[in-house]
PDB file of C-alpha atoms in Angstrom:
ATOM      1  CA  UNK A  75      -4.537  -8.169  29.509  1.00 83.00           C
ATOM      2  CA  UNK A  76      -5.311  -9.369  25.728  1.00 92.00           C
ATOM      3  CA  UNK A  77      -6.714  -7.367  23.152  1.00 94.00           C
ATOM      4  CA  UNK A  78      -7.009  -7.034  19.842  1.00 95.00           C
ATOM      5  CA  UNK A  79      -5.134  -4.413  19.612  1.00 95.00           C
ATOM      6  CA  UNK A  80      -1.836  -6.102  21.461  1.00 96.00           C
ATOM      7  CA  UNK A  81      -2.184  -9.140  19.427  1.00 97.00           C
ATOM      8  CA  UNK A  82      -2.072  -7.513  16.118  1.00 96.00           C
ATOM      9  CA  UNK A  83       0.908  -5.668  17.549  1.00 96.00           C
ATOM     10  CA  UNK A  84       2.350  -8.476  18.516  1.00 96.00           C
ATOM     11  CA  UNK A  85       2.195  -9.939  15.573  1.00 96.00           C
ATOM     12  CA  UNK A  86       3.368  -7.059  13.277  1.00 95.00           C
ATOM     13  CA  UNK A  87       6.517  -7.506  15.540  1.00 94.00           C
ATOM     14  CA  UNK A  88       6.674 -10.802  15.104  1.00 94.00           C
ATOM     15  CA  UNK A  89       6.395 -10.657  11.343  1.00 94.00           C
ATOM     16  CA  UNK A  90       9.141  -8.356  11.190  1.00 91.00           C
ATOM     17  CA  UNK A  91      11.910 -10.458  13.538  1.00 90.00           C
ATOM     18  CA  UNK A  92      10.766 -13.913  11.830  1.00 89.00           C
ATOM     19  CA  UNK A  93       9.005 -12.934   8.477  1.00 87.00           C
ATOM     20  CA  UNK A  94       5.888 -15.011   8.025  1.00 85.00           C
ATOM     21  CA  UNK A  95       6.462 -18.459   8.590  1.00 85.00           C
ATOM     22  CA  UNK A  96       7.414 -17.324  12.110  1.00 84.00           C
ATOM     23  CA  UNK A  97       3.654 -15.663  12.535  1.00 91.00           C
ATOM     24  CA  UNK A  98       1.990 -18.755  14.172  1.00 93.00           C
ATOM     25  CA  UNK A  99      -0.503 -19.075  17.028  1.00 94.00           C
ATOM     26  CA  UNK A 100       1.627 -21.243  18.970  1.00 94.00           C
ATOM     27  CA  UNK A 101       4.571 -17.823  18.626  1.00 94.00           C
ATOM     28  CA  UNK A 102       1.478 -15.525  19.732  1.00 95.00           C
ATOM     29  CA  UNK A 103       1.229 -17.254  22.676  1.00 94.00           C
ATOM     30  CA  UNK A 104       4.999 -17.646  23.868  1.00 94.00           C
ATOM     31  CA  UNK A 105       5.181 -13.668  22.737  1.00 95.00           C
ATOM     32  CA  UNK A 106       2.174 -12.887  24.661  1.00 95.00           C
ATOM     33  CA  UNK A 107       2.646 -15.209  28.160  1.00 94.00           C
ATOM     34  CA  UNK A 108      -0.755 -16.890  27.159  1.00 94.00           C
ATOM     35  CA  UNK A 109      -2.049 -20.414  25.797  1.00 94.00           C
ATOM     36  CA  UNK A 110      -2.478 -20.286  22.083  1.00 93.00           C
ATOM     37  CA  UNK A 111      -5.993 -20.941  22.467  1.00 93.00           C
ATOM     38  CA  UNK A 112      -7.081 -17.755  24.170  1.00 93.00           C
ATOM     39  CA  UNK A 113      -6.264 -15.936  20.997  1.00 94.00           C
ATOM     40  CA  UNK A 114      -9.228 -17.498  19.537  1.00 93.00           C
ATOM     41  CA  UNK A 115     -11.847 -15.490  21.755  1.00 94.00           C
ATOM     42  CA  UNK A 116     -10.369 -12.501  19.307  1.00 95.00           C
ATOM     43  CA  UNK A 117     -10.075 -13.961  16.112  1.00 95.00           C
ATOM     44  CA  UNK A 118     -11.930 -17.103  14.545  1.00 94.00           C
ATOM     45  CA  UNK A 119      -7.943 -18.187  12.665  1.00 94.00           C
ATOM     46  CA  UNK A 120      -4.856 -17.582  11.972  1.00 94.00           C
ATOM     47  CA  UNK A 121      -6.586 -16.393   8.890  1.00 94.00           C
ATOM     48  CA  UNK A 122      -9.060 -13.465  10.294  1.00 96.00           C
ATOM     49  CA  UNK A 123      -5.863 -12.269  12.374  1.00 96.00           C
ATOM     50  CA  UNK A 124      -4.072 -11.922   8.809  1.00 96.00           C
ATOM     51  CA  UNK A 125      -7.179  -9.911   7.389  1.00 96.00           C
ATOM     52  CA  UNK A 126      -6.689  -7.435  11.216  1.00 97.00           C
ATOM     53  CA  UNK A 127      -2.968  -6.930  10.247  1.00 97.00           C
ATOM     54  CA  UNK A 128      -4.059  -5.538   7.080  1.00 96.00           C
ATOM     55  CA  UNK A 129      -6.580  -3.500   8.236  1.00 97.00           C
ATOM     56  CA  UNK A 130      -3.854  -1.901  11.358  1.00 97.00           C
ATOM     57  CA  UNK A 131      -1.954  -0.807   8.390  1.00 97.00           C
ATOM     58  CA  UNK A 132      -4.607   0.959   6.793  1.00 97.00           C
ATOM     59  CA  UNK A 133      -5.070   2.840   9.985  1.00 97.00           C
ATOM     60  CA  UNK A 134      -2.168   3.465  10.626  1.00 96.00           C
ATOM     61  CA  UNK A 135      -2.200   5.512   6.629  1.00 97.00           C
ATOM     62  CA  UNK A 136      -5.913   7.168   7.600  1.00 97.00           C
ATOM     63  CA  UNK A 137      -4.100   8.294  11.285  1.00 96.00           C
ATOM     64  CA  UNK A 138      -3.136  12.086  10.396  1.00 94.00           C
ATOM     65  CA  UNK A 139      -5.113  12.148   7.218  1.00 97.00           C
ATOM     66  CA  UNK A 140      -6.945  14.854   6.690  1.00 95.00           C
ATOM     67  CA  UNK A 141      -9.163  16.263   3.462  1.00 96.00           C
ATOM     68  CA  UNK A 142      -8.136  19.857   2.313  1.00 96.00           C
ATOM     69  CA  UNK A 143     -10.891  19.999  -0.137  1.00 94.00           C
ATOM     70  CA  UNK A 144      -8.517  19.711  -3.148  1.00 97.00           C
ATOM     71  CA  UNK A 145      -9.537  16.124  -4.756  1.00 97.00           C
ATOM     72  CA  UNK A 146      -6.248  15.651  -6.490  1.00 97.00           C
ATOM     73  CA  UNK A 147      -4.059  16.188  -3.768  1.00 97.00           C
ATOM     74  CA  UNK A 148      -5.950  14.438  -0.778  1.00 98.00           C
ATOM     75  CA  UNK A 149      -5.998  11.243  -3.084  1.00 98.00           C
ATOM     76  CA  UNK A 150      -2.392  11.642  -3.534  1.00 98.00           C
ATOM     77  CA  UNK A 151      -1.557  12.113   0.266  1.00 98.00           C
ATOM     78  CA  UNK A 152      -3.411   9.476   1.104  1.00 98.00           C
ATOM     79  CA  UNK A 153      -1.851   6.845  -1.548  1.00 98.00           C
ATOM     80  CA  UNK A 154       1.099   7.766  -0.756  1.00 98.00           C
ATOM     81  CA  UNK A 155       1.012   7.376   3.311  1.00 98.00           C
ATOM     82  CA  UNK A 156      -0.777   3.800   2.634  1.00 97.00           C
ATOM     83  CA  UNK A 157       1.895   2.799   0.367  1.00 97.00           C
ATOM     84  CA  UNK A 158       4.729   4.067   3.590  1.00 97.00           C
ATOM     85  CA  UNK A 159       2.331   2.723   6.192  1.00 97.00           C
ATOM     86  CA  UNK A 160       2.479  -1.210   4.109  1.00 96.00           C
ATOM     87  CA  UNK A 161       6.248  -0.710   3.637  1.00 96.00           C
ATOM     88  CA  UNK A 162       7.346   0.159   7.336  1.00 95.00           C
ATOM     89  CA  UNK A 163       5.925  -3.356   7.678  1.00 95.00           C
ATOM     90  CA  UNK A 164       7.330  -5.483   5.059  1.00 95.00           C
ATOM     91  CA  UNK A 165       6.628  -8.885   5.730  1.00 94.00           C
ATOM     92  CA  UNK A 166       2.855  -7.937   6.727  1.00 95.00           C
ATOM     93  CA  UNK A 167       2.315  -5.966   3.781  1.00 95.00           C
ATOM     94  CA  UNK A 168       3.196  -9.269   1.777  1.00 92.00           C
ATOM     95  CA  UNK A 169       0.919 -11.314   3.384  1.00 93.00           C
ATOM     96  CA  UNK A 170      -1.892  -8.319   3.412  1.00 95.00           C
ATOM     97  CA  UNK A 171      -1.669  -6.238   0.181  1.00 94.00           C
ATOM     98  CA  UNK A 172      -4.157  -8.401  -1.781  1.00 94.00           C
ATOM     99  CA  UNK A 173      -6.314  -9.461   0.536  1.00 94.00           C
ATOM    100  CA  UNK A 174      -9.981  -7.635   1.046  1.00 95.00           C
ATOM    101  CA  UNK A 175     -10.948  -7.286   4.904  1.00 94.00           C
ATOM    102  CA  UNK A 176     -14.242  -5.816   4.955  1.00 95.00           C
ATOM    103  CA  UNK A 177     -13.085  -4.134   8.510  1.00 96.00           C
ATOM    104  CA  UNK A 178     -13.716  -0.923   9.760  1.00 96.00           C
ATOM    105  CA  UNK A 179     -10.375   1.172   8.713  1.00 97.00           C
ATOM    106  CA  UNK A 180     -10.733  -0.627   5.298  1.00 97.00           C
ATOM    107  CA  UNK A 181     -13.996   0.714   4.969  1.00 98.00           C
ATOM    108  CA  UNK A 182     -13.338   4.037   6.505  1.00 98.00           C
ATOM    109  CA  UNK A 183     -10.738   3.964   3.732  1.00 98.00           C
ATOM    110  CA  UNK A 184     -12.877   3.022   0.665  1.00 98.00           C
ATOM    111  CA  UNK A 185     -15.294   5.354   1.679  1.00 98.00           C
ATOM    112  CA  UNK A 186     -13.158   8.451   2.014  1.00 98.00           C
ATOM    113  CA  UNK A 187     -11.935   7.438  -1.118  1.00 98.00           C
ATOM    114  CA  UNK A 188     -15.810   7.197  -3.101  1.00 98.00           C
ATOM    115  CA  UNK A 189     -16.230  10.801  -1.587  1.00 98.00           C
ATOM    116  CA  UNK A 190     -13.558  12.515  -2.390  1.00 98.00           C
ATOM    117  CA  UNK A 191     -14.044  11.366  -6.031  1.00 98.00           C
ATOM    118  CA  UNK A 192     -18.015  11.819  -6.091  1.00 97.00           C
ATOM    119  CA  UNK A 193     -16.882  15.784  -4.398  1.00 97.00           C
ATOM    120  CA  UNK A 194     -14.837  16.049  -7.104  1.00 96.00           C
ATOM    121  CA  UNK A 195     -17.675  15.680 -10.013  1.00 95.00           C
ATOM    122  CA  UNK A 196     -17.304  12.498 -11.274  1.00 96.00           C
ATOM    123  CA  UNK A 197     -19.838  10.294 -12.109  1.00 95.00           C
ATOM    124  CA  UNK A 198     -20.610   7.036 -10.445  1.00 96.00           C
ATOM    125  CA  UNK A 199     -19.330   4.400 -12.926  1.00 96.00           C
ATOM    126  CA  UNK A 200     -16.145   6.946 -13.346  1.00 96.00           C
ATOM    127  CA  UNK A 201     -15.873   7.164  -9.462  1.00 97.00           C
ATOM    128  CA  UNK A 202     -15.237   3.638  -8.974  1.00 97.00           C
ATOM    129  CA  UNK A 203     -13.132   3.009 -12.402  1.00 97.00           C
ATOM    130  CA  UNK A 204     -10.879   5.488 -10.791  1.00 97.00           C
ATOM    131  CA  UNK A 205     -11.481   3.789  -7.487  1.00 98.00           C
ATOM    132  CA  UNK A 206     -10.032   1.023  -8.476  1.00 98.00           C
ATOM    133  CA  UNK A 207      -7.129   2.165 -10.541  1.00 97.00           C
ATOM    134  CA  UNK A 208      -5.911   4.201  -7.737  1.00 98.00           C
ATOM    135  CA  UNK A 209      -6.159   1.434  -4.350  1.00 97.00           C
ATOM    136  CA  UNK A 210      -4.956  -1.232  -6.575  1.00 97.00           C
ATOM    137  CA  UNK A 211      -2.077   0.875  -8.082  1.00 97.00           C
ATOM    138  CA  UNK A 212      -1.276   1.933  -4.770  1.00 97.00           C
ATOM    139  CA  UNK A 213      -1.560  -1.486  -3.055  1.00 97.00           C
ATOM    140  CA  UNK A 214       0.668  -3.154  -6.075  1.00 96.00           C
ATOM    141  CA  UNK A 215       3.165  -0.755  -5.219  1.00 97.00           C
ATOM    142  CA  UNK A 216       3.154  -1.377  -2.144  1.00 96.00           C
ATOM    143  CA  UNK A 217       3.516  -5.417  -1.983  1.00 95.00           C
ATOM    144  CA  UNK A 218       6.032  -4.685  -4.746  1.00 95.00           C
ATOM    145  CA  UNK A 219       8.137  -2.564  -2.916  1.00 96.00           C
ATOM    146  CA  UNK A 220       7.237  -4.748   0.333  1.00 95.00           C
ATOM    147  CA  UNK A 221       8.967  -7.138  -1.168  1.00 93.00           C
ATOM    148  CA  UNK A 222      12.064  -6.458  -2.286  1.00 93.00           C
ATOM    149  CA  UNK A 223      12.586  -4.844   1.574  1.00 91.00           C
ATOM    150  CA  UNK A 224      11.692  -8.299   3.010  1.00 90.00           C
ATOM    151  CA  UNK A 225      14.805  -9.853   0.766  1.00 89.00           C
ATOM    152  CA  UNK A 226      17.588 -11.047   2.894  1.00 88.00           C
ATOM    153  CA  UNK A 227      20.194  -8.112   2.958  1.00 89.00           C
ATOM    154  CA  UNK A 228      22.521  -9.601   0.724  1.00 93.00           C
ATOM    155  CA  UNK A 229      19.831 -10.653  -1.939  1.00 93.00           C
ATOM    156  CA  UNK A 230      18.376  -7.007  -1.832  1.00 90.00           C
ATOM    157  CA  UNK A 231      21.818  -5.277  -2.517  1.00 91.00           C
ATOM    158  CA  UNK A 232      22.550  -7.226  -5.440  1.00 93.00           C
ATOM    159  CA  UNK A 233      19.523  -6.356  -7.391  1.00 92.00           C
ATOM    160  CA  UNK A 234      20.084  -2.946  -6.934  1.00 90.00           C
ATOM    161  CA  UNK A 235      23.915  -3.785  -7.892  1.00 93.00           C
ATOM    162  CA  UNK A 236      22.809  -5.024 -10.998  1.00 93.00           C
ATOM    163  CA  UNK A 237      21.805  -1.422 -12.328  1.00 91.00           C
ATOM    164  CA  UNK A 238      25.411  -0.251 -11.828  1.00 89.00           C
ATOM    165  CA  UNK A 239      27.570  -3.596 -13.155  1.00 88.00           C
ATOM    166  CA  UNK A 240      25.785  -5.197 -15.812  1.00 93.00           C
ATOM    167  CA  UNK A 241      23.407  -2.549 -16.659  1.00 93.00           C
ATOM    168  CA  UNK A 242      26.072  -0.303 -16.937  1.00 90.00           C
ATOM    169  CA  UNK A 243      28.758  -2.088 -18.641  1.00 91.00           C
ATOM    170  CA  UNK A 244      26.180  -2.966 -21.890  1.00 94.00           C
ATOM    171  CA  UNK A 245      27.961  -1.580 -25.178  1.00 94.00           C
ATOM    172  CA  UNK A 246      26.133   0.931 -27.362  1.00 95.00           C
ATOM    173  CA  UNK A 247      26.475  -1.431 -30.189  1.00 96.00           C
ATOM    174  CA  UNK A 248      23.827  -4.072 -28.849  1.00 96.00           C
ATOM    175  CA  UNK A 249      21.491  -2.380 -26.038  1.00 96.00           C
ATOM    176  CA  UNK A 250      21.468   1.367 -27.173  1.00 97.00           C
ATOM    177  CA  UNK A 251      18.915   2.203 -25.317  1.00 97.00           C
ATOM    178  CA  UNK A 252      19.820   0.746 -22.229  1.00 96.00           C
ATOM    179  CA  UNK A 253      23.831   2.042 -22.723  1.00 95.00           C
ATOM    180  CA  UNK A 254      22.231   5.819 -22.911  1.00 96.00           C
ATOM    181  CA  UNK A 255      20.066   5.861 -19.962  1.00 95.00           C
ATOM    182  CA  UNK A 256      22.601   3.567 -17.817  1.00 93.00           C
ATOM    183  CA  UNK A 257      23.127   6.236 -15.290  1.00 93.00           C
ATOM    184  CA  UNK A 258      19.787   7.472 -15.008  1.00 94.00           C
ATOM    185  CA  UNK A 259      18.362   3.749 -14.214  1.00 93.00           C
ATOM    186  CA  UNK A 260      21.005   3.195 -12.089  1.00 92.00           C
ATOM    187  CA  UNK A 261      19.944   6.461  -9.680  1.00 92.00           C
ATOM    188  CA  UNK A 262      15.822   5.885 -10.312  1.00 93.00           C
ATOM    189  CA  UNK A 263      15.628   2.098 -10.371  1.00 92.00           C
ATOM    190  CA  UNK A 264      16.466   1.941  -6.616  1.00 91.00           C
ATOM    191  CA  UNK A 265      13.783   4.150  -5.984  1.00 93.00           C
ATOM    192  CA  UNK A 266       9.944   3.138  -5.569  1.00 95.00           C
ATOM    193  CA  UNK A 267       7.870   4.552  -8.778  1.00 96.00           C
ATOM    194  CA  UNK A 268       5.038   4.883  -6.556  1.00 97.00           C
ATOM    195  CA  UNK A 269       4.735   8.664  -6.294  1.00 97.00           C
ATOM    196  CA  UNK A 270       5.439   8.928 -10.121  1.00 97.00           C
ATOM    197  CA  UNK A 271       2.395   5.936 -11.059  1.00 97.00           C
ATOM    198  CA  UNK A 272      -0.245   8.048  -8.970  1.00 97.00           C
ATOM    199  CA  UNK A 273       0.677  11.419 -10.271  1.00 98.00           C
ATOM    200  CA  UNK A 274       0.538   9.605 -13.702  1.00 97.00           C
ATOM    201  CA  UNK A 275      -2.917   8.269 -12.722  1.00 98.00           C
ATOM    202  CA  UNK A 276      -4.034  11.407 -11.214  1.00 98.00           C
ATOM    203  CA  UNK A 277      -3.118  13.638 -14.119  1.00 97.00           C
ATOM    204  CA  UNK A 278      -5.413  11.114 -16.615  1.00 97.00           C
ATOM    205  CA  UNK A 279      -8.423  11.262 -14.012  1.00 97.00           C
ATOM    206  CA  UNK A 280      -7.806  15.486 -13.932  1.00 97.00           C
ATOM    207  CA  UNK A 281      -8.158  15.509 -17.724  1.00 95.00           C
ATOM    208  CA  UNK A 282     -11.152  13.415 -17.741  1.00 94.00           C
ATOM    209  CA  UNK A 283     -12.955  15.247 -15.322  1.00 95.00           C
ATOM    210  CA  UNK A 284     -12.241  18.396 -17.270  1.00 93.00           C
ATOM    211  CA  UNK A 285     -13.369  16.826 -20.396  1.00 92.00           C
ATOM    212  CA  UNK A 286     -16.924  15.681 -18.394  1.00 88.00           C
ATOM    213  CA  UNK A 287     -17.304  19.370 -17.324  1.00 86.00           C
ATOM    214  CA  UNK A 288     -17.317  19.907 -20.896  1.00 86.00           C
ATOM    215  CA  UNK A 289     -19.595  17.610 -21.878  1.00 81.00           C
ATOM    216  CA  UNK A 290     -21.862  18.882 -19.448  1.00 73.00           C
ATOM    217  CA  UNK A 291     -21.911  15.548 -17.416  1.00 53.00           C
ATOM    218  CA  UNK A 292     -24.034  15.367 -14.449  1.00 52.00           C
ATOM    219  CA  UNK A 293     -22.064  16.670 -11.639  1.00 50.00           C
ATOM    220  CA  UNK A 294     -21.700  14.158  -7.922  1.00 52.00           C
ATOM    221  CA  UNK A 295     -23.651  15.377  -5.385  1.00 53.00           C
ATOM    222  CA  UNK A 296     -21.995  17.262  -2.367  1.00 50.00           C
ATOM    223  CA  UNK A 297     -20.531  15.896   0.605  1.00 49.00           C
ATOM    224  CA  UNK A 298     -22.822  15.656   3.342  1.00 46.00           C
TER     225      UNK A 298
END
């Protein structure tokens, strides 16, 4: 029986044997032992089924979330399990990362994401300035990230060969900078600087919040 839910499954699977230019309707339907056309009673394109894929992957970040009441670390959790839940799919999270669904895990998202902030004490305008600066840093990591995974093999392994040949063989004399730190690039490069970018941004929205408290700034009101 179709659903929804089995052809955004489908296709996730499909996107991750045959990247994305093998994500087409008339795939769907050989994968899923139907005529292309029924998948239109689900989705009105191609298109809309994109904008679903993105919004699995948020659910799949929100599934085992849960709020401890301490602002800085829920927002942190939660970045970083969107960030692995976009990455386990790298191909999708290429296609989805920048693209605004308006579906109901997006939502749920957003929404958890407005409280925790307005829970916290900050302001409206502050709420979604930080809003912002943490989904999109967390999203941009994530297509970034997304894809150097969905490099052929071969492609992926020599950018992160580069750190430790010609990163590492650069004389003092003309890239100082780069001679010194060689081995420590070569270790963190390979790495995603995801974690590090939201403590970063966490840490400036901690210090601003302490600075409204000083200020005496009108408080959020409390979660309902």
């Amino acid at each position: 029986m179709l659903s929804e839910r089995l052809i955004v499954e489908t296709a996730l699977r499909l996107l991750r044997e045959h990247g994305s230019a093998g994500l087409t309707a008339r795939r769907l339907g050989l994968a899923l032992d139907c005529d292309p056309s029924a998948l239109y009673r689900y989705f009105r394109g191609m298109d809309d089924l994109t904008l679903a894929i993105g919004d699995a992957l948020i659910g799949q970040a929100l599934d085992g979330w849960h709020r401890t009441g301490h602002w800085r670390h829920d927002l942190r959790a939660l970045g970083l399990r969107i960030h692995a839940a976009y990455v386990s799919h790298p191909q999708a999270a290429v296609l989805t990362a920048s693209r605004v669904s308006g579906r109901a895990n997006e939502l749920a998202a957003d929404e958890a994401v407005l409280d925790v902030l307005r829970t916290a004490g900050f302001p409206p305008a502050d709420t979604v300035r930080v809003y912002q600066a943490f989904i999109d840093t967390t999203l941009a990591f994530a297509a970034l990230d997304a894809a150097s995974l969905a490099l052929p093999d071969a492609a992926r392994r020599a950018d992160e060969d580069m750190w430790r040949s010609t990163y590492a063989r650069l004389s003092a004399a003309t890239h100082p900078c780069i001679a010194e730190t060689a081995p420590l690039l070569a270790a963190r490069m390979v790495e995603s600087a995801c974690p590090t970018a939201l403590d970063m941004l966490l840490s400036s929205a901690e210090r601003e919040l302490a600075d409204l408290a000083v200020k005496g700034a009108e408080p959020g009101p409390p979660s309902p």
